[in-house]
Amino acid sequence: MKKILSAFLLLYFALSFSQEKKPMFWQDIQNFKKIDQETPPPKDAILLIGSSSFTKWTDVASYFPGKTIINRGFGGSRMTDLNDFADDLLSPYQPKQIIIYCSDNDFADNHDLKAKVVVNRFKTFYKKIREKFPTIEVDFISIKYSPSREVLWPQMKETNKKIAAFMKKEPNAEFIDITKAMEDSTGNVRRDLFVEDMLHLTPEGYKIWAKVMQPYMK
């Protein structure tokens, strides 16, 4: 009886330990793998990679008629998570274009984070993309200025500026600036484009994003 109990306890602790070791958003990635297994992803699609602003854009395809889109936005992901799961986010696909929206959660996770750190995280991910897809179009959507995160806007603005400068020098790369389009006539961020949490977008907010993104879509 003692041997059975000991074996049970060992199994319990082993399972508990394995669960504790799983990184954040591990389950999201497993869900993507399951989707891809059930329905093989199409080739030459536009691959969206990033955080919850993509995750919650569940009807994104309806905003871009005639475009084939694979949405792989997950949770409150940060650029660190995109780097950690880079192989899972890139290897299963053969896209003609990748569009990234990420980085505001990096600052939300650490208010003291410097812009240059997040820019370097992005450059690391960009390099990983180029190792797999040397010539396809790669675009970065500017970090939006959510009212709930106004205290972080200075770092976000600096990050946008630095990434824009980086992308300008890169071939087949664009910085898609959605910040101006989300302002009112006086230059203030339109709060009506956000849902109650003042972080995520309303359908009208996504409509504005789609209008800005459209010229960049392959």
CSV table of C-alpha atoms in Angstrom, one decimal:
chain,number,residue,atom,x,y,z
A,1,MET,CA,0.0,0.0,0.0
A,2,LYS,CA,2.8,2.4,0.9
A,3,LYS,CA,4.5,1.6,-2.4
A,4,ILE,CA,1.3,2.5,-4.3
A,5,LEU,CA,0.9,5.7,-2.3
A,6,SER,CA,4.5,6.7,-3.0
A,7,ALA,CA,4.1,6.0,-6.7
A,8,PHE,CA,0.9,8.0,-6.8
A,9,LEU,CA,2.6,10.9,-5.0
A,10,LEU,CA,5.6,10.9,-7.3
A,11,LEU,CA,3.3,10.9,-10.3
A,12,TYR,CA,1.3,13.8,-8.8
A,13,PHE,CA,4.4,15.9,-8.2
A,14,ALA,CA,5.8,15.1,-11.6
A,15,LEU,CA,2.6,16.2,-13.3
A,16,SER,CA,2.4,19.3,-11.1
A,17,PHE,CA,6.0,20.2,-11.9
A,18,SER,CA,5.5,19.7,-15.6
A,19,GLN,CA,2.4,22.0,-15.6
A,20,GLU,CA,4.3,24.6,-13.6
A,21,LYS,CA,7.1,24.6,-16.2
A,22,LYS,CA,4.8,25.4,-19.1
A,23,PRO,CA,5.4,29.0,-20.2
A,24,MET,CA,2.7,31.6,-20.4
A,25,PHE,CA,0.5,31.3,-23.5
A,26,TRP,CA,1.7,27.7,-24.0
A,27,GLN,CA,-2.0,26.6,-24.3
A,28,ASP,CA,-2.7,29.3,-27.0
A,29,ILE,CA,0.1,27.9,-29.1
A,30,GLN,CA,-1.3,24.3,-28.7
A,31,ASN,CA,-4.7,25.6,-29.8
A,32,PHE,CA,-3.1,27.0,-33.0
A,33,LYS,CA,-1.4,23.6,-33.6
A,34,LYS,CA,-4.8,21.9,-33.2
A,35,ILE,CA,-6.4,24.3,-35.7
A,36,ASP,CA,-3.6,23.8,-38.2
A,37,GLN,CA,-3.9,20.0,-37.8
A,38,GLU,CA,-7.7,20.0,-38.4
A,39,THR,CA,-7.5,22.5,-41.2
A,40,PRO,CA,-4.1,22.8,-43.0
A,41,PRO,CA,-3.3,26.5,-43.3
A,42,PRO,CA,-3.4,28.0,-46.8
A,43,LYS,CA,-0.3,29.0,-48.6
A,44,ASP,CA,0.4,32.6,-49.7
A,45,ALA,CA,-1.9,34.0,-47.0
A,46,ILE,CA,-1.4,37.2,-44.9
A,47,LEU,CA,-0.2,36.1,-41.5
A,48,LEU,CA,-1.2,38.3,-38.5
A,49,ILE,CA,1.0,37.8,-35.5
A,50,GLY,CA,0.7,39.6,-32.2
A,51,SER,CA,-1.3,40.3,-29.1
A,52,SER,CA,-5.0,40.6,-28.1
A,53,SER,CA,-5.8,43.4,-30.5
A,54,PHE,CA,-5.4,40.7,-33.2
A,55,THR,CA,-6.9,38.0,-31.0
A,56,LYS,CA,-10.2,40.0,-30.5
A,57,TRP,CA,-10.3,40.8,-34.2
A,58,THR,CA,-12.2,37.6,-34.8
A,59,ASP,CA,-13.9,38.8,-38.0
A,60,VAL,CA,-10.8,40.3,-39.5
A,61,ALA,CA,-11.3,38.5,-42.8
A,62,SER,CA,-14.6,40.3,-43.4
A,63,TYR,CA,-12.7,43.6,-43.3
A,64,PHE,CA,-10.5,42.5,-46.2
A,65,PRO,CA,-12.7,40.8,-48.9
A,66,GLY,CA,-10.6,38.8,-51.3
A,67,LYS,CA,-7.7,38.4,-48.9
A,68,THR,CA,-6.7,35.1,-47.3
A,69,ILE,CA,-5.8,35.8,-43.7
A,70,ILE,CA,-4.4,33.7,-40.9
A,71,ASN,CA,-4.9,35.3,-37.5
A,72,ARG,CA,-2.4,34.2,-34.9
A,73,GLY,CA,-2.8,36.9,-32.3
A,74,PHE,CA,-2.8,35.4,-28.7
A,75,GLY,CA,-3.6,36.6,-25.2
A,76,GLY,CA,-1.7,39.5,-23.7
A,77,SER,CA,1.4,38.5,-25.5
A,78,ARG,CA,4.6,40.6,-25.5
A,79,MET,CA,7.5,40.7,-27.9
A,80,THR,CA,9.3,38.3,-25.6
A,81,ASP,CA,6.5,35.8,-26.1
A,82,LEU,CA,6.7,36.2,-29.9
A,83,ASN,CA,10.4,35.5,-29.7
A,84,ASP,CA,9.9,32.5,-27.3
A,85,PHE,CA,7.3,30.9,-29.7
A,86,ALA,CA,8.8,32.2,-32.9
A,87,ASP,CA,9.3,28.7,-34.4
A,88,ASP,CA,5.7,27.8,-33.6
A,89,LEU,CA,4.4,31.0,-35.0
A,90,LEU,CA,6.4,30.9,-38.2
A,91,SER,CA,7.3,27.3,-39.3
A,92,PRO,CA,3.8,26.0,-40.0
A,93,TYR,CA,3.1,28.7,-42.5
A,94,GLN,CA,4.1,29.8,-46.0
A,95,PRO,CA,2.8,33.3,-46.0
A,96,LYS,CA,3.2,36.0,-48.7
A,97,GLN,CA,3.1,38.7,-45.9
A,98,ILE,CA,3.4,39.0,-42.2
A,99,ILE,CA,1.8,41.8,-40.2
A,100,ILE,CA,2.8,42.3,-36.6
A,101,TYR,CA,0.9,44.1,-33.8
A,102,CYS,CA,2.6,43.8,-30.4
A,103,SER,CA,4.7,45.6,-27.7
A,104,ASP,CA,2.2,47.6,-25.7
A,105,ASN,CA,2.0,44.6,-23.2
A,106,ASP,CA,5.7,44.7,-22.8
A,107,PHE,CA,5.3,48.2,-21.2
A,108,ALA,CA,2.2,47.2,-19.3
A,109,ASP,CA,4.2,44.4,-17.8
A,110,ASN,CA,7.0,46.7,-16.7
A,111,HIS,CA,6.3,50.4,-16.5
A,112,ASP,CA,10.0,51.2,-16.2
A,113,LEU,CA,10.9,49.4,-19.4
A,114,LYS,CA,12.9,51.5,-21.8
A,115,ALA,CA,11.9,51.9,-25.5
A,116,LYS,CA,15.2,50.6,-26.7
A,117,VAL,CA,14.7,47.3,-25.0
A,118,VAL,CA,11.4,46.7,-26.7
A,119,VAL,CA,12.8,47.9,-30.1
A,120,ASN,CA,15.6,45.3,-29.7
A,121,ARG,CA,13.0,42.6,-28.9
A,122,PHE,CA,11.2,43.5,-32.1
A,123,LYS,CA,14.5,43.5,-34.1
A,124,THR,CA,15.2,40.0,-32.7
A,125,PHE,CA,11.8,38.7,-33.9
A,126,TYR,CA,12.2,40.5,-37.2
A,127,LYS,CA,15.5,38.7,-37.7
A,128,LYS,CA,13.9,35.3,-37.0
A,129,ILE,CA,11.3,36.1,-39.6
A,130,ARG,CA,13.9,37.0,-42.2
A,131,GLU,CA,15.8,33.8,-41.5
A,132,LYS,CA,12.7,31.8,-42.6
A,133,PHE,CA,11.3,34.3,-45.1
A,134,PRO,CA,14.0,36.5,-46.6
A,135,THR,CA,12.0,38.3,-49.2
A,136,ILE,CA,8.3,38.5,-48.2
A,137,GLU,CA,6.6,41.7,-47.0
A,138,VAL,CA,6.9,42.2,-43.2
A,139,ASP,CA,4.9,45.1,-41.6
A,140,PHE,CA,4.6,46.4,-38.1
A,141,ILE,CA,1.5,48.2,-36.9
A,142,SER,CA,2.3,51.1,-34.6
A,143,ILE,CA,1.5,50.7,-30.9
A,144,LYS,CA,-1.9,52.3,-30.3
A,145,TYR,CA,-2.3,54.8,-27.6
A,146,SER,CA,-5.0,53.2,-25.4
A,147,PRO,CA,-6.5,55.6,-22.8
A,148,SER,CA,-6.1,53.1,-20.1
A,149,ARG,CA,-2.3,53.1,-20.6
A,150,GLU,CA,-1.8,56.8,-21.0
A,151,VAL,CA,1.0,56.8,-18.5
A,152,LEU,CA,3.0,54.6,-20.9
A,153,TRP,CA,2.5,56.7,-24.0
A,154,PRO,CA,5.9,58.4,-23.9
A,155,GLN,CA,7.7,55.0,-24.1
A,156,MET,CA,5.3,53.8,-26.7
A,157,LYS,CA,5.8,56.9,-28.9
A,158,GLU,CA,9.5,56.5,-28.7
A,159,THR,CA,9.2,52.9,-29.6
A,160,ASN,CA,7.0,53.7,-32.6
A,161,LYS,CA,9.5,56.3,-33.8
A,162,LYS,CA,12.5,53.9,-33.5
A,163,ILE,CA,10.7,51.0,-35.2
A,164,ALA,CA,9.5,53.2,-38.0
A,165,ALA,CA,13.1,54.4,-38.6
A,166,PHE,CA,14.3,50.7,-38.6
A,167,MET,CA,11.6,49.5,-41.0
A,168,LYS,CA,12.2,52.4,-43.4
A,169,LYS,CA,15.7,51.1,-44.0
A,170,GLU,CA,14.6,47.5,-44.5
A,171,PRO,CA,13.6,46.0,-47.9
A,172,ASN,CA,10.0,44.7,-48.2
A,173,ALA,CA,9.1,46.2,-44.8
A,174,GLU,CA,6.7,48.9,-43.8
A,175,PHE,CA,5.6,50.7,-40.6
A,176,ILE,CA,1.9,51.1,-40.6
A,177,ASP,CA,1.0,54.1,-38.5
A,178,ILE,CA,-2.6,53.9,-37.1
A,179,THR,CA,-2.1,56.6,-34.5
A,180,LYS,CA,-3.2,59.6,-36.5
A,181,ALA,CA,-6.2,57.9,-37.8
A,182,MET,CA,-7.4,57.2,-34.2
A,183,GLU,CA,-7.3,60.9,-33.3
A,184,ASP,CA,-10.1,63.5,-33.4
A,185,SER,CA,-9.9,66.9,-35.1
A,186,THR,CA,-8.1,68.3,-32.1
A,187,GLY,CA,-5.4,65.6,-32.0
A,188,ASN,CA,-6.7,63.7,-29.1
A,189,VAL,CA,-7.2,59.9,-29.0
A,190,ARG,CA,-10.8,59.0,-29.8
A,191,ARG,CA,-12.1,57.2,-26.7
A,192,ASP,CA,-15.2,56.1,-28.6
A,193,LEU,CA,-13.0,53.7,-30.6
A,194,PHE,CA,-12.3,51.7,-27.5
A,195,VAL,CA,-14.6,49.3,-25.5
A,196,GLU,CA,-15.2,49.8,-21.8
A,197,ASP,CA,-11.8,48.7,-20.7
A,198,MET,CA,-10.3,51.6,-22.8
A,199,LEU,CA,-7.7,49.1,-24.1
A,200,HIS,CA,-9.4,47.0,-26.8
A,201,LEU,CA,-11.1,48.2,-30.0
A,202,THR,CA,-14.7,48.6,-31.0
A,203,PRO,CA,-15.8,47.5,-34.5
A,204,GLU,CA,-15.4,51.2,-35.5
A,205,GLY,CA,-11.8,51.1,-34.2
A,206,TYR,CA,-11.1,48.0,-36.3
A,207,LYS,CA,-12.8,49.7,-39.3
A,208,ILE,CA,-10.3,52.5,-39.0
A,209,TRP,CA,-7.4,50.1,-38.7
A,210,ALA,CA,-8.6,48.2,-41.8
A,211,LYS,CA,-8.8,51.5,-43.8
A,212,VAL,CA,-5.2,52.4,-42.9
A,213,MET,CA,-3.9,48.8,-43.5
A,214,GLN,CA,-5.6,48.3,-46.8
A,215,PRO,CA,-3.0,49.9,-49.0
A,216,TYR,CA,-0.3,47.7,-47.5
A,217,MET,CA,-2.1,44.4,-47.9
A,218,LYS,CA,-0.6,42.2,-50.6
